[in-house]
Amino acid sequence: MLKEIFIGLSQNQVLNQAARKYGLRLGAQSVVAGTNLAEAILSMKELNAQGISCTVDNLGEFVCKEEEAQAAKDQILEVIQAIREHHLDAHISIKPTQLGLDIDYNLCLNNVREIVAKATQYDLFVNIDMEDSKHLQPTFDLLDDLSIEFDNVGTVIQAYLYQALEYLEKYQDYRIRIVKGAYKEPEDIAFQNKEDIDDNYIKLIEWHLLHGKFTSIATHDHRVIDHVKQFVKKHAIPNDKFEFQMLYGFRKEMQYKLAEEGYHFCTYVPFGSDWYGYFMRRLAERPQNLNLVAKQVFNRKTNTVLGVAAGAFIVGRLIKSNWKKRK
Ligand SMILES: Cc1cc2nc3c(=O)[nH]c(=O)nc-3n(C[C@H](O)[C@H](O)[C@H](O)COP(=O)(O)OP(=O)(O)OC[C@H]3O[C@@H](n4cnc5c(N)ncnc54)[C@H](O)[C@@H]3O)c2cc1C
């Protein structure tokens, strides 16, 4: 229920606009590395100093005009340039909808192609993040189209999808990030039960570690991480065949510890004024993440405005769902 509410909130354009105006609020400042590139660079330098590499995401949501998609592309090109100029140990993560996928496939493909071409010049990897199932096939199409020209591109497989293993087999020669999945998907295509998702997640990771090119295991789940540590030991899988990934600001101690233990570790570093949708998806994932909000929400007037608006939305959804149940 909470997941559904926060996914609903993440798709609310009015709240997204309000959040953009006020800058990082509601506790988002601890999980988003700033609203501009300079702040993100500082965060990446700090992580690099701890032996942690980064994948950087210039946040962007609700792109429905061609100019917005072009602007997002230009900003990502700047990020690539900055990675080079600051000698950062980092690569980039992009979202197809931010680059125009909802407007026109070819517009998006051209934008992504420009990004990947620039990244190639500096020998950087580009990860195409996986969004909701509506964008699944076009995202694979982008990967197919781009891999005709480039070999520095990969994507994400979500364990909640019934067909995940099939996708993994098809894309085993790519560098793949494996995740549990962040969106609310219907039961005809995705597991709904946490245990089923967790079981499938382990199955996919094991399969890709044994057969795939390079595996990014993106999770905050210590049980999965412990399992992977045992599995790679048992099968003598070298450290340069995989990495652990976590999101910026989550389980920091564990991030540092894994890097110290000698595992390749990569932190996903989101930044930008469009933080709201990303932050709501994090709240959807784990009710305990609401602690981040609780610490901040009544601190300032602006937080209160957003908090009240979000609260009103939640209450509205609860009333609506109770009403439906009664009917
Ligand atoms: C680097 C990265 C990139 C991602 N990219 C995508 C993407 O492209 N597409 C997509 O759909 N999803 C993506 N996700 C999100 C992912 O799909 C999951 O929704 C998200 O990671 C939550 O699942 P989890 O595996 O971390 O563990 P969960 O199932 O959320 O948690 C499992 C257990 O781990 C522990 N735990 C989890 N978080 C914490 C914490 N903060 N503090 C203490 N204990 C904790 C708890 O014991 C919890 O019960 C990405 C995630 C990461 C880390």
PDB file of N, CA, C and O in Angstrom, residues 272-316:
ATOM      1  N   GLY A 272      20.887  17.047  -8.967  1.00  0.00           N
ATOM      2  CA  GLY A 272      20.072  17.907  -9.820  1.00  0.00           C
ATOM      3  C   GLY A 272      18.836  18.412  -9.101  1.00  0.00           C
ATOM      4  O   GLY A 272      18.454  17.889  -8.050  1.00  0.00           O
ATOM      5  N   SER A 273      18.202  19.411  -9.705  1.00  0.00           N
ATOM      6  CA  SER A 273      17.035  20.017  -9.051  1.00  0.00           C
ATOM      7  C   SER A 273      15.795  19.128  -9.190  1.00  0.00           C
ATOM      8  O   SER A 273      14.819  19.298  -8.474  1.00  0.00           O
ATOM      9  N   ASP A 274      15.852  18.161 -10.092  1.00  0.00           N
ATOM     10  CA  ASP A 274      14.702  17.281 -10.308  1.00  0.00           C
ATOM     11  C   ASP A 274      14.765  16.048  -9.394  1.00  0.00           C
ATOM     12  O   ASP A 274      14.612  14.913  -9.845  1.00  0.00           O
ATOM     13  N   TRP A 275      14.969  16.272  -8.108  1.00  0.00           N
ATOM     14  CA  TRP A 275      15.231  15.195  -7.157  1.00  0.00           C
ATOM     15  C   TRP A 275      13.967  14.491  -6.663  1.00  0.00           C
ATOM     16  O   TRP A 275      14.033  13.392  -6.121  1.00  0.00           O
ATOM     17  N   TYR A 276      12.818  15.124  -6.859  1.00  0.00           N
ATOM     18  CA  TYR A 276      11.598  14.695  -6.178  1.00  0.00           C
ATOM     19  C   TYR A 276      11.163  13.254  -6.535  1.00  0.00           C
ATOM     20  O   TYR A 276      10.924  12.422  -5.656  1.00  0.00           O
ATOM     21  N   GLY A 277      11.093  12.943  -7.843  1.00  0.00           N
ATOM     22  CA  GLY A 277      10.628  11.617  -8.269  1.00  0.00           C
ATOM     23  C   GLY A 277      11.562  10.524  -7.764  1.00  0.00           C
ATOM     24  O   GLY A 277      11.125   9.482  -7.255  1.00  0.00           O
ATOM     25  N   TYR A 278      12.873  10.789  -7.875  1.00  0.00           N
ATOM     26  CA  TYR A 278      13.881   9.834  -7.400  1.00  0.00           C
ATOM     27  C   TYR A 278      13.686   9.577  -5.902  1.00  0.00           C
ATOM     28  O   TYR A 278      13.679   8.436  -5.442  1.00  0.00           O
ATOM     29  N   PHE A 279      13.487  10.660  -5.151  1.00  0.00           N
ATOM     30  CA  PHE A 279      13.363  10.537  -3.701  1.00  0.00           C
ATOM     31  C   PHE A 279      12.085   9.770  -3.326  1.00  0.00           C
ATOM     32  O   PHE A 279      12.101   8.919  -2.428  1.00  0.00           O
ATOM     33  N   MET A 280      10.994  10.039  -4.024  1.00  0.00           N
ATOM     34  CA  MET A 280       9.739   9.326  -3.721  1.00  0.00           C
ATOM     35  C   MET A 280       9.889   7.826  -4.006  1.00  0.00           C
ATOM     36  O   MET A 280       9.352   6.988  -3.285  1.00  0.00           O
ATOM     37  N   ARG A 281      10.652   7.473  -5.076  1.00  0.00           N
ATOM     38  CA  ARG A 281      10.853   6.033  -5.355  1.00  0.00           C
ATOM     39  C   ARG A 281      11.657   5.379  -4.241  1.00  0.00           C
ATOM     40  O   ARG A 281      11.445   4.221  -3.906  1.00  0.00           O
ATOM     41  N   ARG A 282      12.572   6.148  -3.632  1.00  0.00           N
ATOM     42  CA  ARG A 282      13.343   5.580  -2.498  1.00  0.00           C
ATOM     43  C   ARG A 282      12.424   5.354  -1.293  1.00  0.00           C
ATOM     44  O   ARG A 282      12.560   4.383  -0.568  1.00  0.00           O
ATOM     45  N   LEU A 283      11.466   6.265  -1.094  1.00  0.00           N
ATOM     46  CA  LEU A 283      10.520   6.089   0.018  1.00  0.00           C
ATOM     47  C   LEU A 283       9.606   4.902  -0.259  1.00  0.00           C
ATOM     48  O   LEU A 283       9.230   4.168   0.652  1.00  0.00           O
ATOM     49  N   ALA A 284       9.294   4.696  -1.534  1.00  0.00           N
ATOM     50  CA  ALA A 284       8.432   3.564  -1.903  1.00  0.00           C
ATOM     51  C   ALA A 284       9.128   2.237  -1.605  1.00  0.00           C
ATOM     52  O   ALA A 284       8.485   1.261  -1.214  1.00  0.00           O
ATOM     53  N   GLU A 285      10.458   2.216  -1.752  1.00  0.00           N
ATOM     54  CA  GLU A 285      11.190   0.962  -1.593  1.00  0.00           C
ATOM     55  C   GLU A 285      11.208   0.449  -0.162  1.00  0.00           C
ATOM     56  O   GLU A 285      11.205  -0.741   0.094  1.00  0.00           O
ATOM     57  N   ARG A 286      11.292   1.389   0.760  1.00  0.00           N
ATOM     58  CA  ARG A 286      11.554   0.964   2.126  1.00  0.00           C
ATOM     59  C   ARG A 286      10.910   1.936   3.108  1.00  0.00           C
ATOM     60  O   ARG A 286      11.367   3.081   3.222  1.00  0.00           O
ATOM     61  N   PRO A 287       9.835   1.510   3.816  1.00  0.00           N
ATOM     62  CA  PRO A 287       9.141   2.425   4.721  1.00  0.00           C
ATOM     63  C   PRO A 287      10.097   3.095   5.714  1.00  0.00           C
ATOM     64  O   PRO A 287       9.899   4.253   6.071  1.00  0.00           O
ATOM     65  N   GLN A 288      11.170   2.370   6.113  1.00  0.00           N
ATOM     66  CA  GLN A 288      12.100   2.963   7.084  1.00  0.00           C
ATOM     67  C   GLN A 288      12.779   4.217   6.535  1.00  0.00           C
ATOM     68  O   GLN A 288      13.269   5.049   7.293  1.00  0.00           O
ATOM     69  N   ASN A 289      12.827   4.345   5.205  1.00  0.00           N
ATOM     70  CA  ASN A 289      13.444   5.541   4.630  1.00  0.00           C
ATOM     71  C   ASN A 289      12.668   6.799   4.982  1.00  0.00           C
ATOM     72  O   ASN A 289      13.164   7.912   4.832  1.00  0.00           O
ATOM     73  N   LEU A 290      11.434   6.594   5.478  1.00  0.00           N
ATOM     74  CA  LEU A 290      10.650   7.748   5.920  1.00  0.00           C
ATOM     75  C   LEU A 290      11.318   8.471   7.091  1.00  0.00           C
ATOM     76  O   LEU A 290      11.042   9.639   7.350  1.00  0.00           O
ATOM     77  N   ASN A 291      12.244   7.769   7.775  1.00  0.00           N
ATOM     78  CA  ASN A 291      13.015   8.429   8.842  1.00  0.00           C
ATOM     79  C   ASN A 291      13.733   9.658   8.315  1.00  0.00           C
ATOM     80  O   ASN A 291      13.894  10.645   9.015  1.00  0.00           O
ATOM     81  N   LEU A 292      14.177   9.559   7.054  1.00  0.00           N
ATOM     82  CA  LEU A 292      14.875  10.698   6.446  1.00  0.00           C
ATOM     83  C   LEU A 292      13.953  11.909   6.423  1.00  0.00           C
ATOM     84  O   LEU A 292      14.364  13.030   6.678  1.00  0.00           O
ATOM     85  N   VAL A 293      12.687  11.641   6.119  1.00  0.00           N
ATOM     86  CA  VAL A 293      11.708  12.723   6.033  1.00  0.00           C
ATOM     87  C   VAL A 293      11.381  13.226   7.427  1.00  0.00           C
ATOM     88  O   VAL A 293      11.377  14.435   7.689  1.00  0.00           O
ATOM     89  N   ALA A 294      11.152  12.263   8.336  1.00  0.00           N
ATOM     90  CA  ALA A 294      10.736  12.637   9.694  1.00  0.00           C
ATOM     91  C   ALA A 294      11.733  13.608  10.327  1.00  0.00           C
ATOM     92  O   ALA A 294      11.337  14.556  11.009  1.00  0.00           O
ATOM     93  N   LYS A 295      13.025  13.394  10.045  1.00  0.00           N
ATOM     94  CA  LYS A 295      14.043  14.263  10.644  1.00  0.00           C
ATOM     95  C   LYS A 295      13.949  15.694  10.129  1.00  0.00           C
ATOM     96  O   LYS A 295      14.393  16.608  10.757  1.00  0.00           O
ATOM     97  N   GLN A 296      13.414  15.864   8.933  1.00  0.00           N
ATOM     98  CA  GLN A 296      13.487  17.170   8.288  1.00  0.00           C
ATOM     99  C   GLN A 296      12.162  17.892   8.135  1.00  0.00           C
ATOM    100  O   GLN A 296      12.129  19.105   8.027  1.00  0.00           O
ATOM    101  N   VAL A 297      11.076  17.117   8.088  1.00  0.00           N
ATOM    102  CA  VAL A 297       9.871  17.649   7.460  1.00  0.00           C
ATOM    103  C   VAL A 297       9.312  18.925   8.090  1.00  0.00           C
ATOM    104  O   VAL A 297       8.857  19.807   7.389  1.00  0.00           O
ATOM    105  N   PHE A 298       9.389  19.043   9.425  1.00  0.00           N
ATOM    106  CA  PHE A 298       8.808  20.238  10.023  1.00  0.00           C
ATOM    107  C   PHE A 298       9.852  21.302  10.347  1.00  0.00           C
ATOM    108  O   PHE A 298       9.586  22.252  11.052  1.00  0.00           O
ATOM    109  N   ASN A 299      11.061  21.132   9.780  1.00  0.00           N
ATOM    110  CA  ASN A 299      12.120  22.095  10.070  1.00  0.00           C
ATOM    111  C   ASN A 299      11.872  23.472   9.479  1.00  0.00           C
ATOM    112  O   ASN A 299      12.171  24.472  10.055  1.00  0.00           O
ATOM    113  N   ARG A 300      11.367  23.479   8.260  1.00  0.00           N
ATOM    114  CA  ARG A 300      11.234  24.762   7.569  1.00  0.00           C
ATOM    115  C   ARG A 300       9.865  24.921   6.940  1.00  0.00           C
ATOM    116  O   ARG A 300       9.184  23.948   6.656  1.00  0.00           O
ATOM    117  N   LYS A 301       9.550  26.170   6.640  1.00  0.00           N
ATOM    118  CA  LYS A 301       8.246  26.468   6.049  1.00  0.00           C
ATOM    119  C   LYS A 301       8.051  25.715   4.733  1.00  0.00           C
ATOM    120  O   LYS A 301       7.027  25.107   4.487  1.00  0.00           O
ATOM    121  N   THR A 302       9.099  25.748   3.879  1.00  0.00           N
ATOM    122  CA  THR A 302       8.966  25.129   2.554  1.00  0.00           C
ATOM    123  C   THR A 302       8.750  23.629   2.681  1.00  0.00           C
ATOM    124  O   THR A 302       7.989  23.039   1.919  1.00  0.00           O
ATOM    125  N   ASN A 303       9.455  23.033   3.672  1.00  0.00           N
ATOM    126  CA  ASN A 303       9.255  21.602   3.883  1.00  0.00           C
ATOM    127  C   ASN A 303       7.806  21.339   4.249  1.00  0.00           C
ATOM    128  O   ASN A 303       7.206  20.356   3.840  1.00  0.00           O
ATOM    129  N   THR A 304       7.274  22.251   5.076  1.00  0.00           N
ATOM    130  CA  THR A 304       5.904  22.070   5.523  1.00  0.00           C
ATOM    131  C   THR A 304       4.944  22.124   4.337  1.00  0.00           C
ATOM    132  O   THR A 304       4.031  21.320   4.241  1.00  0.00           O
ATOM    133  N   VAL A 305       5.207  23.062   3.418  1.00  0.00           N
ATOM    134  CA  VAL A 305       4.333  23.174   2.244  1.00  0.00           C
ATOM    135  C   VAL A 305       4.326  21.852   1.480  1.00  0.00           C
ATOM    136  O   VAL A 305       3.270  21.280   1.189  1.00  0.00           O
ATOM    137  N   LEU A 306       5.530  21.330   1.191  1.00  0.00           N
ATOM    138  CA  LEU A 306       5.604  20.067   0.447  1.00  0.00           C
ATOM    139  C   LEU A 306       5.032  18.916   1.269  1.00  0.00           C
ATOM    140  O   LEU A 306       4.327  18.052   0.766  1.00  0.00           O
ATOM    141  N   GLY A 307       5.347  18.950   2.583  1.00  0.00           N
ATOM    142  CA  GLY A 307       4.880  17.879   3.461  1.00  0.00           C
ATOM    143  C   GLY A 307       3.366  17.830   3.509  1.00  0.00           C
ATOM    144  O   GLY A 307       2.750  16.776   3.401  1.00  0.00           O
ATOM    145  N   VAL A 308       2.752  19.011   3.630  1.00  0.00           N
ATOM    146  CA  VAL A 308       1.291  19.071   3.705  1.00  0.00           C
ATOM    147  C   VAL A 308       0.690  18.580   2.388  1.00  0.00           C
ATOM    148  O   VAL A 308      -0.258  17.791   2.369  1.00  0.00           O
ATOM    149  N   ALA A 309       1.279  19.035   1.258  1.00  0.00           N
ATOM    150  CA  ALA A 309       0.755  18.625  -0.050  1.00  0.00           C
ATOM    151  C   ALA A 309       0.873  17.102  -0.205  1.00  0.00           C
ATOM    152  O   ALA A 309      -0.082  16.436  -0.620  1.00  0.00           O
ATOM    153  N   ALA A 310       2.037  16.565   0.187  1.00  0.00           N
ATOM    154  CA  ALA A 310       2.231  15.117   0.068  1.00  0.00           C
ATOM    155  C   ALA A 310       1.266  14.391   0.998  1.00  0.00           C
ATOM    156  O   ALA A 310       0.639  13.393   0.627  1.00  0.00           O
ATOM    157  N   GLY A 311       1.111  14.947   2.237  1.00  0.00           N
ATOM    158  CA  GLY A 311       0.208  14.334   3.205  1.00  0.00           C
ATOM    159  C   GLY A 311      -1.219  14.288   2.669  1.00  0.00           C
ATOM    160  O   GLY A 311      -1.916  13.280   2.782  1.00  0.00           O
ATOM    161  N   ALA A 312      -1.642  15.409   2.053  1.00  0.00           N
ATOM    162  CA  ALA A 312      -3.004  15.482   1.514  1.00  0.00           C
ATOM    163  C   ALA A 312      -3.183  14.420   0.428  1.00  0.00           C
ATOM    164  O   ALA A 312      -4.214  13.757   0.352  1.00  0.00           O
ATOM    165  N   PHE A 313      -2.137  14.254  -0.382  1.00  0.00           N
ATOM    166  CA  PHE A 313      -2.216  13.264  -1.454  1.00  0.00           C
ATOM    167  C   PHE A 313      -2.364  11.853  -0.861  1.00  0.00           C
ATOM    168  O   PHE A 313      -3.194  11.057  -1.283  1.00  0.00           O
ATOM    169  N   ILE A 314      -1.537  11.564   0.179  1.00  0.00           N
ATOM    170  CA  ILE A 314      -1.581  10.231   0.796  1.00  0.00           C
ATOM    171  C   ILE A 314      -2.974   9.956   1.372  1.00  0.00           C
ATOM    172  O   ILE A 314      -3.572   8.916   1.129  1.00  0.00           O
ATOM    173  N   VAL A 315      -3.492  10.950   2.130  1.00  0.00           N
ATOM    174  CA  VAL A 315      -4.814  10.766   2.738  1.00  0.00           C
ATOM    175  C   VAL A 315      -5.852  10.528   1.644  1.00  0.00           C
ATOM    176  O   VAL A 315      -6.702   9.638   1.731  1.00  0.00           O
ATOM    177  N   GLY A 316      -5.742  11.320   0.555  1.00  0.00           N
ATOM    178  CA  GLY A 316      -6.670  11.170  -0.575  1.00  0.00           C
ATOM    179  C   GLY A 316      -6.635   9.763  -1.134  1.00  0.00           C
ATOM    180  O   GLY A 316      -7.679   9.145  -1.367  1.00  0.00           O
TER     181      GLY A 316
END
